[in-house]
Tab-separated table of C-alpha atoms in Angstrom:
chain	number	residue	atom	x	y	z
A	1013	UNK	CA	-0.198	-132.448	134.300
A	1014	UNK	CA	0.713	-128.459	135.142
A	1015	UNK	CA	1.643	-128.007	138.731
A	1016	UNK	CA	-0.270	-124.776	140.015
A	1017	UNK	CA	2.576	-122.125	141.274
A	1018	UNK	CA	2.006	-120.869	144.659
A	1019	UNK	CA	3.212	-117.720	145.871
A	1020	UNK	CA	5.223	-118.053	149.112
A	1021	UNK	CA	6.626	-115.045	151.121
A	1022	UNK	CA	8.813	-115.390	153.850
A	1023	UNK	CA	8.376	-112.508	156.767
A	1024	UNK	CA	10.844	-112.269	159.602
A	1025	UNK	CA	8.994	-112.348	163.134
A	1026	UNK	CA	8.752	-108.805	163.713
A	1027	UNK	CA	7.426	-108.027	160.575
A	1028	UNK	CA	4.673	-111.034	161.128
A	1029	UNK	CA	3.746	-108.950	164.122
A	1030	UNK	CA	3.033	-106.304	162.478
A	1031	UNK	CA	1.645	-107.082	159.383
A	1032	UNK	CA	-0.463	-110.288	161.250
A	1033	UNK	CA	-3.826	-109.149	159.679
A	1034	UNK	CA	-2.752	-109.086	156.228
A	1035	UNK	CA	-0.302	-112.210	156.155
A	1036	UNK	CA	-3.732	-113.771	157.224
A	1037	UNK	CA	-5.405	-112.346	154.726
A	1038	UNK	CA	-3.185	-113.579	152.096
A	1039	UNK	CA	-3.010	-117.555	153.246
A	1040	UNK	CA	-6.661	-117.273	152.846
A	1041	UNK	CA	-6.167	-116.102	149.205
A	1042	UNK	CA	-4.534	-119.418	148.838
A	1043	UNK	CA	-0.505	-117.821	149.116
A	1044	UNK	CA	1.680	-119.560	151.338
A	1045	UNK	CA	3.241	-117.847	154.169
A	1046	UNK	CA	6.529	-118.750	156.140
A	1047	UNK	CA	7.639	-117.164	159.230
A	1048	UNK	CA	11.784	-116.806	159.882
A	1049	UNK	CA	13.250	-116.657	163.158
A	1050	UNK	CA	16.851	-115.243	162.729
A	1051	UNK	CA	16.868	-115.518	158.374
A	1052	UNK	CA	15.655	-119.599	158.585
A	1053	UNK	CA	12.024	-120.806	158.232
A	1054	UNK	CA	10.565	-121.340	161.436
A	1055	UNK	CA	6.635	-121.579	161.041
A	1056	UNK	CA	4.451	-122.168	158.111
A	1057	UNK	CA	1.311	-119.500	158.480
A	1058	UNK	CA	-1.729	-121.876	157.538
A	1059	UNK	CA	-6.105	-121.286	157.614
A	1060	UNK	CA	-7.411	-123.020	160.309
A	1061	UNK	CA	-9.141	-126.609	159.227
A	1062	UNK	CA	-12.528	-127.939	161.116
A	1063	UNK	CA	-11.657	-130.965	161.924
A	1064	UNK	CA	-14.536	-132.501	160.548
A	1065	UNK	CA	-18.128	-133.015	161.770
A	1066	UNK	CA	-19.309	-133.099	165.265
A	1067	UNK	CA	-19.150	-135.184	168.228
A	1068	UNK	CA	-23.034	-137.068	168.455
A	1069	UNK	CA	-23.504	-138.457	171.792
A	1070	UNK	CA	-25.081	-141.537	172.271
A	1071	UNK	CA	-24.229	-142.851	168.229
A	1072	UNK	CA	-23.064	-146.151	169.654
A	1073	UNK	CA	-25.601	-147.174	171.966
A	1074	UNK	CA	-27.154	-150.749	171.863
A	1075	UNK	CA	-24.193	-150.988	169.873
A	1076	UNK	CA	-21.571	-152.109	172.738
A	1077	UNK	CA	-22.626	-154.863	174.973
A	1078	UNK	CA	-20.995	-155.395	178.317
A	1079	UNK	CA	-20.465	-159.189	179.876
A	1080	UNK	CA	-23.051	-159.423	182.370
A	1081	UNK	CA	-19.969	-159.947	184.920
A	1082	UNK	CA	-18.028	-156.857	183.959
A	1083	UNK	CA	-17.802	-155.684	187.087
A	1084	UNK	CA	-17.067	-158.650	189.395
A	1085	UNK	CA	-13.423	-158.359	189.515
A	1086	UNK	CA	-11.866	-161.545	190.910
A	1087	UNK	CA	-10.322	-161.681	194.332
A	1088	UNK	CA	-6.685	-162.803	193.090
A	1089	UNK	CA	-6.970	-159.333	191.177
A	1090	UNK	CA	-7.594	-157.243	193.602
A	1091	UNK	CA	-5.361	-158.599	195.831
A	1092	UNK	CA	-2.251	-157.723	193.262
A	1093	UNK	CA	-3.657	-154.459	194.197
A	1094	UNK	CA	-4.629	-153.823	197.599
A	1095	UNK	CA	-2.075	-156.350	198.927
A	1096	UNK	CA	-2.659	-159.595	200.735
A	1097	UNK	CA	-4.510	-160.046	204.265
């Protein structure tokens, strides 16, 4: 199988700066860019991702049922926490 070349260019900082726009413009193109901070790679210039689809409240209910004595806590519990009378 042929591995597809991608172009990378490395920028220093101050020329990311500047040229911010048009770096973007070219990770979107599918290039990869790479950021140096004193001559060494020190970020990788990527599109953002969604992060998938969106939050649906409510998509679990009757689907989690609760002990009917969930909230009767017993007394030796909450006397580890309040302490002893």
């Amino acid at each position: 199988m042929e591995s597809k070349k991608v172009k990378v260019t490395q920028v220093n900082m101050h020329e990311a700066k500047t040229r911010l726009s048009q770096l973007a413009e070219m990770v979107w193109r599918g290039e990869e860019v790479v950021i140096a901070k004193a001559g060494k790679p020190y970020l990788d210039l990527k599109p953002h991702v969604s992060s998938g689809t969106a939050r649906q409240p409510g998509r679990y209910k009757d689907a989690i049922e609760l002990a009917a004595d969930f909230e009767d806590t017993p007394t030796s519990i909450l006397d580890d926490f309040e302490g002893s009378t």
